[in-house]
mmCIF file with all atom_site columns, C-alpha atoms and ligand atoms in Angstrom:
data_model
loop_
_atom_site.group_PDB
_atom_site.id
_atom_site.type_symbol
_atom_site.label_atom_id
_atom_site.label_alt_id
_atom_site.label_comp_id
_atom_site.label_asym_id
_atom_site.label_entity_id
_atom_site.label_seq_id
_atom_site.pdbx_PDB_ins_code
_atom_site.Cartn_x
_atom_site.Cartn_y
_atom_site.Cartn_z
_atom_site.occupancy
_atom_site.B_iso_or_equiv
_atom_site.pdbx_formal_charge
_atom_site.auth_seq_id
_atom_site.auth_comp_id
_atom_site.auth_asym_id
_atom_site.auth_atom_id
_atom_site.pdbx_PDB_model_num
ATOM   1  C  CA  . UNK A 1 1  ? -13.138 -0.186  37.493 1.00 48.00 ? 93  UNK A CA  1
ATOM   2  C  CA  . UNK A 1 2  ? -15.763 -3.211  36.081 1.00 66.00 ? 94  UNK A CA  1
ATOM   3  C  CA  . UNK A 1 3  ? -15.226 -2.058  32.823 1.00 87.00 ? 95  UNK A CA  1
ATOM   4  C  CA  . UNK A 1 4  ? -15.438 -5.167  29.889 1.00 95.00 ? 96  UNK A CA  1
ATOM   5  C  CA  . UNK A 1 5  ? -14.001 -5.021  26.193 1.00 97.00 ? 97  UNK A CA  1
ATOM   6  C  CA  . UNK A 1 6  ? -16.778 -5.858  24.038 1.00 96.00 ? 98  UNK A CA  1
ATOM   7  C  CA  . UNK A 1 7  ? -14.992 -7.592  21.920 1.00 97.00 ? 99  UNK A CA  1
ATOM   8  C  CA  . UNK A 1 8  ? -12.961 -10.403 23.965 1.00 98.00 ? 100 UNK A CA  1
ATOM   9  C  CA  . UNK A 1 9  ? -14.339 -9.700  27.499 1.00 97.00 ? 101 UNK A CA  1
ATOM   10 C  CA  . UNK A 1 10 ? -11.641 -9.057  29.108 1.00 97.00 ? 102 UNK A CA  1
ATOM   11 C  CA  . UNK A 1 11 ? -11.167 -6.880  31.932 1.00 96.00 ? 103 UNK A CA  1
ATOM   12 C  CA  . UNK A 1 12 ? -7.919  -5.706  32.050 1.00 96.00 ? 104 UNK A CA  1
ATOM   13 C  CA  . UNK A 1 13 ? -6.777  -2.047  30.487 1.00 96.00 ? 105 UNK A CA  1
ATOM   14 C  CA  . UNK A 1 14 ? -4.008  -0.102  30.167 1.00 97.00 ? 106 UNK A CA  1
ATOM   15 C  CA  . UNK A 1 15 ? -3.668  3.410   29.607 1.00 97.00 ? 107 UNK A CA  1
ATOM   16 C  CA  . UNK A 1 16 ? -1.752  3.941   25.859 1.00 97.00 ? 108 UNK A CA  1
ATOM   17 C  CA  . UNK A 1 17 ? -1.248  7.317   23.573 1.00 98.00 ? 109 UNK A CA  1
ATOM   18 C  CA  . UNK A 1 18 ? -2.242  6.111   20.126 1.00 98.00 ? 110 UNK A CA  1
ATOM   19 C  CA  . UNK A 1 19 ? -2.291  7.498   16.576 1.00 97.00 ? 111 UNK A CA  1
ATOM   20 C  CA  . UNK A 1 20 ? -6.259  8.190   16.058 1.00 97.00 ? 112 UNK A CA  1
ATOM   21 C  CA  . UNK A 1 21 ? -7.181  8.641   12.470 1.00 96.00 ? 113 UNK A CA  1
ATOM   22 C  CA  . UNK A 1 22 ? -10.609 10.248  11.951 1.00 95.00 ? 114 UNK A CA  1
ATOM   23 C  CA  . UNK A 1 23 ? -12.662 9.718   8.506  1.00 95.00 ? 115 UNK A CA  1
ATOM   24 C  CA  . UNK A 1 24 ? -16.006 11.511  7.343  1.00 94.00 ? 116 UNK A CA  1
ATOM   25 C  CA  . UNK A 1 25 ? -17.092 11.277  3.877  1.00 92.00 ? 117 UNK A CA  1
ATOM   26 C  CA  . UNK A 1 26 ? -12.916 10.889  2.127  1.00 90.00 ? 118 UNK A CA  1
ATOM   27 C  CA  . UNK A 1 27 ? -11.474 13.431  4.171  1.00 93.00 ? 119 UNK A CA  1
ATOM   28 C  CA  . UNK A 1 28 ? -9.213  12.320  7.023  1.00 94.00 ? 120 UNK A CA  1
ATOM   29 C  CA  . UNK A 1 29 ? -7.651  13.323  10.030 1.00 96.00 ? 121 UNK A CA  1
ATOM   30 C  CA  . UNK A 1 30 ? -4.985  11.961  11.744 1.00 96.00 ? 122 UNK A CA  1
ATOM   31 C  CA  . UNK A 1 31 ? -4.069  12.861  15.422 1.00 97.00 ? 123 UNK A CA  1
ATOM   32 C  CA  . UNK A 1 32 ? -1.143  11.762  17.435 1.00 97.00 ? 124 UNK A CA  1
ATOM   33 C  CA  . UNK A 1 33 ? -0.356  10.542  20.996 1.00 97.00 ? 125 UNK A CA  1
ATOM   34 C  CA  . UNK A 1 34 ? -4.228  10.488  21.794 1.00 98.00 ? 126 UNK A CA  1
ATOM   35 C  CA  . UNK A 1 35 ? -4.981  9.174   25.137 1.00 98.00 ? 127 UNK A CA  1
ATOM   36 C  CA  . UNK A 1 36 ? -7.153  6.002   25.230 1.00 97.00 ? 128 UNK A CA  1
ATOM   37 C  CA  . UNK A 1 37 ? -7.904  2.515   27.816 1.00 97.00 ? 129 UNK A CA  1
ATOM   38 C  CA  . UNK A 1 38 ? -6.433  -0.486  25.709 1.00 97.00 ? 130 UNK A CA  1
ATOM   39 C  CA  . UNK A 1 39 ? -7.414  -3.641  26.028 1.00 97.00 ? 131 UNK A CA  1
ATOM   40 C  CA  . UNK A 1 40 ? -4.845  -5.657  27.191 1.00 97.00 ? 132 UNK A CA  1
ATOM   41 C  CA  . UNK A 1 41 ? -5.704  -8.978  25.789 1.00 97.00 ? 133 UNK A CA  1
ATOM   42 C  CA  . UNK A 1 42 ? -7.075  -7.703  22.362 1.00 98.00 ? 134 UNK A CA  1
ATOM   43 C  CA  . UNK A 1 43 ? -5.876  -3.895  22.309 1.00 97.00 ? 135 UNK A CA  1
ATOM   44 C  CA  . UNK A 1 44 ? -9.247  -2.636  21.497 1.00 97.00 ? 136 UNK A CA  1
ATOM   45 C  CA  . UNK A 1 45 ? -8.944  1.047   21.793 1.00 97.00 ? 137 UNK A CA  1
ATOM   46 C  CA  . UNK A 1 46 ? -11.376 2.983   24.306 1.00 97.00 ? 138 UNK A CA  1
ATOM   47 C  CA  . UNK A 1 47 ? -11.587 6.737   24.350 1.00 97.00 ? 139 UNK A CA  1
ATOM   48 C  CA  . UNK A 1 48 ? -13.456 9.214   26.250 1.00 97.00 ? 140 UNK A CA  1
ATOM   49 C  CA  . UNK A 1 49 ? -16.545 10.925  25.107 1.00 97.00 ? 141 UNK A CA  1
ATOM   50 C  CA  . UNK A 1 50 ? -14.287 14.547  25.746 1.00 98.00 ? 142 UNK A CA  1
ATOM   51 C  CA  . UNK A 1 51 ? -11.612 13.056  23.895 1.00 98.00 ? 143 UNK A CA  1
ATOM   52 C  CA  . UNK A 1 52 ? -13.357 12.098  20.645 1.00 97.00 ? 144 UNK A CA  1
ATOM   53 C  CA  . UNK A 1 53 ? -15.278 15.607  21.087 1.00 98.00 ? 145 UNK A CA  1
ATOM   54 C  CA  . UNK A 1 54 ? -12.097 17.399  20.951 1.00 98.00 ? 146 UNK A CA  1
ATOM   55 C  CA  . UNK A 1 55 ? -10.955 15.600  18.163 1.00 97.00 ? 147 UNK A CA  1
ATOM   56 C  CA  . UNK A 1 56 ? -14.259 15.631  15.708 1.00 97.00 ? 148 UNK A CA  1
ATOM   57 C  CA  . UNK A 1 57 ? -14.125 19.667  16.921 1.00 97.00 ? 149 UNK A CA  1
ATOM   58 C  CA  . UNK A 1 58 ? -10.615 20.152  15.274 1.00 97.00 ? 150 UNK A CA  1
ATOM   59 C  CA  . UNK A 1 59 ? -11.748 18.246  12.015 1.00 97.00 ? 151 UNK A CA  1
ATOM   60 C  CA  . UNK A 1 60 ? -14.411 20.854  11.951 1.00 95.00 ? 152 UNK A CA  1
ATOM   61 C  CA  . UNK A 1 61 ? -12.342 23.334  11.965 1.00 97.00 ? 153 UNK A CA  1
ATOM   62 C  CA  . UNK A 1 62 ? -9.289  21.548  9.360  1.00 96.00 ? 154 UNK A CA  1
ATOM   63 C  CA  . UNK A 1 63 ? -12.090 20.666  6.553  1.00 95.00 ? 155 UNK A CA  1
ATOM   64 C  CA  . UNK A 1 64 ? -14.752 23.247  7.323  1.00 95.00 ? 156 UNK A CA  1
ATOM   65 C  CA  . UNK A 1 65 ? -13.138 26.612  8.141  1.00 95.00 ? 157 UNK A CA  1
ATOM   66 C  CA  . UNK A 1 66 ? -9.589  25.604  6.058  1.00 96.00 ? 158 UNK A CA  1
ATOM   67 C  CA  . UNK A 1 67 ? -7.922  26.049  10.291 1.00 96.00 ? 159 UNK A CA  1
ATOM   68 C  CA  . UNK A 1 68 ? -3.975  25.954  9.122  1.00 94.00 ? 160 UNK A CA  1
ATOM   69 C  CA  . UNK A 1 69 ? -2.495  22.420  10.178 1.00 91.00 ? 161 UNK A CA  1
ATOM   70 C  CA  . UNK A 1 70 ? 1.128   21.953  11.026 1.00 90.00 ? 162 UNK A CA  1
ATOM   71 C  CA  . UNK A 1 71 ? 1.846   18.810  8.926  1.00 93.00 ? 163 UNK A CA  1
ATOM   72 C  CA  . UNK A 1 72 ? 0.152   16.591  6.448  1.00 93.00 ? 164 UNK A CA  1
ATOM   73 C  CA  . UNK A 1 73 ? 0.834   13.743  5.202  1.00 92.00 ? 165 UNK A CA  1
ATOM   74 C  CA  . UNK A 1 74 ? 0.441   12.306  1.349  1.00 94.00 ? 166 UNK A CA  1
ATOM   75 C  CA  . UNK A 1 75 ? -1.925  8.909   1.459  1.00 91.00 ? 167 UNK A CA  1
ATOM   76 C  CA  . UNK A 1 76 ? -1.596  6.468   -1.219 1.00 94.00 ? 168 UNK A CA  1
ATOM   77 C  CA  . UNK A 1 77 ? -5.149  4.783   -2.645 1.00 93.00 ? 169 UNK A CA  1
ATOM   78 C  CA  . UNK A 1 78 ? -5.532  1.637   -4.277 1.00 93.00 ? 170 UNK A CA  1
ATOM   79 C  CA  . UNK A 1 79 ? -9.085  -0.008  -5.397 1.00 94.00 ? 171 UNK A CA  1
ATOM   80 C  CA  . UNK A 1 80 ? -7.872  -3.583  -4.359 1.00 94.00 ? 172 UNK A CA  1
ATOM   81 C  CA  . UNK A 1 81 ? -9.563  -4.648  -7.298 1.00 93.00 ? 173 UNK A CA  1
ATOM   82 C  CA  . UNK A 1 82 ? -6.256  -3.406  -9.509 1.00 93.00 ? 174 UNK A CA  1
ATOM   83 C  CA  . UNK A 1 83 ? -4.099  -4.799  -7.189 1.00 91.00 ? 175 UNK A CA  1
ATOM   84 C  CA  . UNK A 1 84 ? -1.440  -7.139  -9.171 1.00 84.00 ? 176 UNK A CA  1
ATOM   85 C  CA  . UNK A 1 85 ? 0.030   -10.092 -7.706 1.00 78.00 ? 177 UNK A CA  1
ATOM   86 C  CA  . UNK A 1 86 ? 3.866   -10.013 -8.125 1.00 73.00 ? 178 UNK A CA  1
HETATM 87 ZN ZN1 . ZN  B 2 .  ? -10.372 -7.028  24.313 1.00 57.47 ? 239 ZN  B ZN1 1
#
Protein backbone atom coordinates (compact mmCIF):
# COMPACT_ATOMS: atom_id res chain seq x y z
CA UNK A 1 0.00 0.00 0.00
CA UNK A 2 1.69 3.75 -1.06
CA UNK A 3 -0.82 5.33 0.79
CA UNK A 4 0.46 9.01 2.55
CA UNK A 5 -1.30 10.92 5.56
CA UNK A 6 -1.89 14.28 4.36
CA UNK A 7 -1.21 15.73 7.21
CA UNK A 8 2.43 14.51 8.43
CA UNK A 9 3.37 12.30 5.41
CA UNK A 10 3.86 9.46 6.84
CA UNK A 11 3.36 6.16 5.51
CA UNK A 12 2.73 3.90 8.04
CA UNK A 13 -1.09 2.78 9.17
CA UNK A 14 -2.66 0.72 11.38
CA UNK A 15 -5.95 -0.67 11.35
CA UNK A 16 -8.02 0.86 14.73
CA UNK A 17 -12.01 0.72 15.71
CA UNK A 18 -12.71 4.30 16.73
CA UNK A 19 -15.63 6.28 18.18
CA UNK A 20 -16.88 8.33 14.91
CA UNK A 21 -19.09 11.21 15.79
CA UNK A 22 -21.09 12.57 12.83
CA UNK A 23 -22.49 16.37 12.83
CA UNK A 24 -24.96 18.08 10.23
CA UNK A 25 -26.53 21.26 11.02
CA UNK A 26 -26.60 20.62 15.52
CA UNK A 27 -27.69 17.23 15.34
CA UNK A 28 -25.12 14.52 16.08
CA UNK A 29 -24.39 11.07 15.79
CA UNK A 30 -22.11 9.10 17.47
CA UNK A 31 -21.04 5.54 16.32
CA UNK A 32 -18.81 3.10 18.04
CA UNK A 33 -15.96 0.67 17.19
CA UNK A 34 -15.93 2.06 13.49
CA UNK A 35 -13.25 0.60 11.44
CA UNK A 36 -10.67 3.09 10.06
CA UNK A 37 -6.46 3.19 8.74
CA UNK A 38 -4.71 5.37 11.53
CA UNK A 39 -1.91 7.09 11.06
CA UNK A 40 0.67 5.88 13.03
CA UNK A 41 2.80 8.86 13.53
CA UNK A 42 -0.09 11.47 13.81
CA UNK A 43 -3.32 9.15 14.23
CA UNK A 44 -5.15 10.86 11.52
CA UNK A 45 -8.18 8.79 11.02
CA UNK A 46 -8.91 7.29 7.39
CA UNK A 47 -12.18 5.63 6.56
CA UNK A 48 -13.62 4.04 3.62
CA UNK A 49 -15.97 5.64 1.24
CA UNK A 50 -18.59 2.36 2.26
CA UNK A 51 -17.91 3.06 5.70
CA UNK A 52 -18.81 6.75 5.94
CA UNK A 53 -21.85 5.78 3.49
CA UNK A 54 -23.16 3.45 5.99
CA UNK A 55 -22.81 5.74 8.62
CA UNK A 56 -24.35 9.18 6.98
CA UNK A 57 -27.27 6.37 5.83
CA UNK A 58 -28.13 5.58 9.56
CA UNK A 59 -28.15 9.41 10.49
CA UNK A 60 -30.72 9.60 7.80
CA UNK A 61 -32.66 7.40 9.15
CA UNK A 62 -32.05 8.59 13.34
CA UNK A 63 -32.91 12.46 12.44
CA UNK A 64 -35.06 12.04 9.35
CA UNK A 65 -37.44 9.08 9.78
CA UNK A 66 -37.20 9.28 14.00
CA UNK A 67 -35.38 5.14 13.30
CA UNK A 68 -35.46 4.06 17.27
CA UNK A 69 -31.72 4.17 18.62
CA UNK A 70 -30.54 1.94 21.40
CA UNK A 71 -28.73 4.56 23.56
CA UNK A 72 -28.16 8.25 23.68
CA UNK A 73 -26.21 10.13 25.34
CA UNK A 74 -26.85 13.81 27.12
CA UNK A 75 -24.08 16.49 25.60
CA UNK A 76 -23.20 19.40 27.59
CA UNK A 77 -22.78 23.01 25.52
CA UNK A 78 -20.86 25.85 26.51
CA UNK A 79 -20.33 29.21 24.28
CA UNK A 80 -16.59 29.49 25.41
CA UNK A 81 -17.24 32.98 25.57
CA UNK A 82 -19.05 32.36 29.27
CA UNK A 83 -16.50 30.22 30.23
CA UNK A 84 -15.14 31.41 33.86
CA UNK A 85 -11.72 30.96 34.91
CA UNK A 86 -11.60 29.30 38.39
ZN1 LIG B 1 -0.08 11.39 9.92
Amino acid sequence: MSKICHFCGNKNFKTNNVQYICKHDNKFLIVNDVPCLQCEYCGEQYFKADVLKKIEKEFYEIHSFGKIIKTEVTVPVEQFMELQVA
